[in-house]
């Protein structure tokens, strides 16, 4: 399943993840609170199904899943590494494997930095400033894990 970034349901979901109550979402869009609740239930189900499909496709054993936050923690079977699958409003569905990288020499260095900082901002998490994507990811995902326990 693709992420319906342009759909109202997804917009509702992102706003709720950002802490906006259903009643305020309803007022903003001129719909009933019940319509928002139904849309969010449907979106939570779609997010959960997508996270589980991504885990299966990437051979990740699921440890924790939070569809309201769009996060799945697991263990990669082939890589024997911790993995996280997450929904970013800006970057879509992403899979990150715990690893020690040679980030400074990687051609995707800036991409990783941007992805991690953007997702931390989406999740309203403050991180220590660093230029090492591996350290940013470790701190980000530790904070996320704590938030769903």
mmCIF file of C-alpha atoms in Angstrom:
data_model
loop_
_atom_site.group_PDB
_atom_site.id
_atom_site.type_symbol
_atom_site.label_atom_id
_atom_site.label_comp_id
_atom_site.label_asym_id
_atom_site.label_seq_id
_atom_site.Cartn_x
_atom_site.Cartn_y
_atom_site.Cartn_z
ATOM 1 C CA UNK A 1 0.000 0.000 0.000
ATOM 2 C CA UNK A 2 1.258 3.450 -0.818
ATOM 3 C CA UNK A 3 0.917 6.299 1.646
ATOM 4 C CA UNK A 4 -1.987 8.546 0.694
ATOM 5 C CA UNK A 5 -0.128 11.805 1.351
ATOM 6 C CA UNK A 6 -2.753 13.941 -0.395
ATOM 7 C CA UNK A 7 -5.781 12.348 1.284
ATOM 8 C CA UNK A 8 -7.644 13.969 4.154
ATOM 9 C CA UNK A 9 -7.418 10.755 6.196
ATOM 10 C CA UNK A 10 -3.637 10.957 6.119
ATOM 11 C CA UNK A 11 -3.700 14.664 6.957
ATOM 12 C CA UNK A 12 -5.958 13.883 9.945
ATOM 13 C CA UNK A 13 -3.533 11.134 11.012
ATOM 14 C CA UNK A 14 -0.494 13.449 10.825
ATOM 15 C CA UNK A 15 -2.295 16.167 12.787
ATOM 16 C CA UNK A 16 -3.319 13.700 15.497
ATOM 17 C CA UNK A 17 0.254 12.359 15.676
ATOM 18 C CA UNK A 18 1.332 15.980 16.188
ATOM 19 C CA UNK A 19 -0.987 16.193 19.199
ATOM 20 C CA UNK A 20 -4.053 17.921 17.759
ATOM 21 C CA UNK A 21 -7.278 16.605 19.350
ATOM 22 C CA UNK A 22 -9.939 15.110 17.056
ATOM 23 C CA UNK A 23 -12.358 17.952 17.790
ATOM 24 C CA UNK A 24 -9.808 20.521 16.590
ATOM 25 C CA UNK A 25 -9.104 18.493 13.450
ATOM 26 C CA UNK A 26 -12.860 18.388 12.789
ATOM 27 C CA UNK A 27 -13.170 22.166 13.206
ATOM 28 C CA UNK A 28 -10.188 22.809 10.942
ATOM 29 C CA UNK A 29 -11.705 20.735 8.121
ATOM 30 C CA UNK A 30 -15.358 21.575 8.756
ATOM 31 C CA UNK A 31 -16.386 17.961 9.429
ATOM 32 C CA UNK A 32 -17.854 16.142 12.415
ATOM 33 C CA UNK A 33 -15.707 14.709 15.192
ATOM 34 C CA UNK A 34 -17.232 11.312 14.357
ATOM 35 C CA UNK A 35 -16.060 11.630 10.736
ATOM 36 C CA UNK A 36 -12.543 12.345 11.986
ATOM 37 C CA UNK A 37 -12.694 9.366 14.379
ATOM 38 C CA UNK A 38 -13.834 7.010 11.605
ATOM 39 C CA UNK A 39 -11.157 8.314 9.242
ATOM 40 C CA UNK A 40 -8.460 7.866 11.894
ATOM 41 C CA UNK A 41 -9.550 4.295 12.663
ATOM 42 C CA UNK A 42 -9.339 3.505 8.956
ATOM 43 C CA UNK A 43 -5.955 5.221 8.614
ATOM 44 C CA UNK A 44 -4.545 3.452 11.695
ATOM 45 C CA UNK A 45 -5.511 0.131 10.107
ATOM 46 C CA UNK A 46 -3.916 1.094 6.773
ATOM 47 C CA UNK A 47 -0.724 2.262 8.508
ATOM 48 C CA UNK A 48 -0.515 -0.957 10.555
ATOM 49 C CA UNK A 49 -1.061 -3.136 7.473
ATOM 50 C CA UNK A 50 1.601 -1.213 5.560
ATOM 51 C CA UNK A 51 4.129 -1.422 8.386
ATOM 52 C CA UNK A 52 3.537 -5.178 8.629
ATOM 53 C CA UNK A 53 3.843 -5.597 4.835
ATOM 54 C CA UNK A 54 7.142 -3.695 4.882
ATOM 55 C CA UNK A 55 8.395 -5.838 7.771
ATOM 56 C CA UNK A 56 7.500 -9.000 5.895
ATOM 57 C CA UNK A 57 9.057 -7.793 2.635
ATOM 58 C CA UNK A 58 12.272 -6.853 4.445
ATOM 59 C CA UNK A 59 12.297 -10.016 6.598
ATOM 60 C CA UNK A 60 12.010 -8.067 9.834
ATOM 61 C CA UNK A 61 10.595 -9.844 12.879
ATOM 62 C CA UNK A 62 8.188 -7.475 14.634
ATOM 63 C CA UNK A 63 8.891 -6.573 18.260
ATOM 64 C CA UNK A 64 6.694 -3.470 18.729
ATOM 65 C CA UNK A 65 4.242 -1.626 16.547
ATOM 66 C CA UNK A 66 2.414 1.658 17.139
ATOM 67 C CA UNK A 67 0.093 2.513 14.253
ATOM 68 C CA UNK A 68 -0.923 5.850 15.801
ATOM 69 C CA UNK A 69 2.698 6.983 15.638
ATOM 70 C CA UNK A 70 3.529 5.026 12.482
ATOM 71 C CA UNK A 71 6.459 3.125 13.963
ATOM 72 C CA UNK A 72 7.481 -0.539 13.934
ATOM 73 C CA UNK A 73 10.509 -1.865 15.805
ATOM 74 C CA UNK A 74 11.945 -5.235 14.910
ATOM 75 C CA UNK A 75 14.936 -7.380 14.125
ATOM 76 C CA UNK A 76 16.233 -8.015 10.610
ATOM 77 C CA UNK A 77 16.598 -11.749 10.065
ATOM 78 C CA UNK A 78 19.178 -11.570 7.240
ATOM 79 C CA UNK A 79 21.218 -8.704 8.709
ATOM 80 C CA UNK A 80 20.860 -9.741 12.364
ATOM 81 C CA UNK A 81 20.375 -6.076 13.220
ATOM 82 C CA UNK A 82 17.738 -4.002 14.927
ATOM 83 C CA UNK A 83 15.455 -2.287 12.440
ATOM 84 C CA UNK A 84 12.791 0.382 12.503
ATOM 85 C CA UNK A 85 10.134 1.072 9.923
ATOM 86 C CA UNK A 86 8.477 4.444 10.192
ATOM 87 C CA UNK A 87 6.067 6.751 8.426
ATOM 88 C CA UNK A 88 7.367 10.217 7.670
ATOM 89 C CA UNK A 89 4.907 12.797 6.369
ATOM 90 C CA UNK A 90 7.742 14.301 4.308
ATOM 91 C CA UNK A 91 9.699 11.175 3.275
ATOM 92 C CA UNK A 92 7.045 8.447 3.211
ATOM 93 C CA UNK A 93 7.616 4.929 4.514
ATOM 94 C CA UNK A 94 11.228 4.335 5.565
ATOM 95 C CA UNK A 95 13.272 1.382 6.827
ATOM 96 C CA UNK A 96 16.392 1.990 8.927
ATOM 97 C CA UNK A 97 18.797 -0.700 10.108
ATOM 98 C CA UNK A 98 20.989 -0.215 13.160
ATOM 99 C CA UNK A 99 24.558 -0.108 11.912
ATOM 100 C CA UNK A 100 27.930 1.524 12.280
ATOM 101 C CA UNK A 101 28.491 3.372 9.065
ATOM 102 C CA UNK A 102 31.284 5.199 7.326
ATOM 103 C CA UNK A 103 28.973 8.167 7.076
ATOM 104 C CA UNK A 104 31.556 10.806 6.199
ATOM 105 C CA UNK A 105 32.495 9.036 2.980
ATOM 106 C CA UNK A 106 28.973 7.950 2.013
ATOM 107 C CA UNK A 107 27.314 9.564 -0.996
ATOM 108 C CA UNK A 108 23.984 9.522 0.861
ATOM 109 C CA UNK A 109 25.292 11.337 3.928
ATOM 110 C CA UNK A 110 23.159 14.488 3.443
ATOM 111 C CA UNK A 111 20.076 12.399 2.616
ATOM 112 C CA UNK A 112 20.397 10.489 5.890
ATOM 113 C CA UNK A 113 20.964 13.627 7.941
ATOM 114 C CA UNK A 114 17.921 15.305 6.380
ATOM 115 C CA UNK A 115 15.706 12.240 6.831
ATOM 116 C CA UNK A 116 16.599 11.804 10.501
ATOM 117 C CA UNK A 117 16.334 15.488 11.458
ATOM 118 C CA UNK A 118 13.046 15.847 9.554
ATOM 119 C CA UNK A 119 11.572 12.799 11.266
ATOM 120 C CA UNK A 120 12.729 13.984 14.706
ATOM 121 C CA UNK A 121 10.993 17.291 14.003
ATOM 122 C CA UNK A 122 7.812 15.511 12.863
ATOM 123 C CA UNK A 123 7.835 13.510 16.102
ATOM 124 C CA UNK A 124 8.555 16.697 18.103
ATOM 125 C CA UNK A 125 11.745 15.265 19.585
ATOM 126 C CA UNK A 126 14.776 17.342 20.525
ATOM 127 C CA UNK A 127 18.093 15.714 19.659
ATOM 128 C CA UNK A 128 21.698 16.506 20.461
ATOM 129 C CA UNK A 129 23.310 18.313 17.576
ATOM 130 C CA UNK A 130 25.739 16.075 15.737
ATOM 131 C CA UNK A 131 26.863 15.449 12.182
ATOM 132 C CA UNK A 132 26.985 11.650 12.528
ATOM 133 C CA UNK A 133 23.803 10.027 11.131
ATOM 134 C CA UNK A 134 24.480 6.817 13.052
ATOM 135 C CA UNK A 135 24.503 8.687 16.369
ATOM 136 C CA UNK A 136 21.457 10.751 15.392
ATOM 137 C CA UNK A 137 19.577 7.545 14.509
ATOM 138 C CA UNK A 138 20.582 5.842 17.765
ATOM 139 C CA UNK A 139 19.334 8.779 19.843
ATOM 140 C CA UNK A 140 16.169 9.286 17.774
ATOM 141 C CA UNK A 141 15.106 5.668 17.803
ATOM 142 C CA UNK A 142 15.896 5.235 21.492
ATOM 143 C CA UNK A 143 13.615 8.179 22.291
ATOM 144 C CA UNK A 144 10.913 6.770 20.030
ATOM 145 C CA UNK A 145 11.162 3.346 21.628
ATOM 146 C CA UNK A 146 10.761 4.917 25.078
ATOM 147 C CA UNK A 147 7.698 6.808 23.866
ATOM 148 C CA UNK A 148 5.820 3.633 22.887
ATOM 149 C CA UNK A 149 6.733 1.465 25.879
#
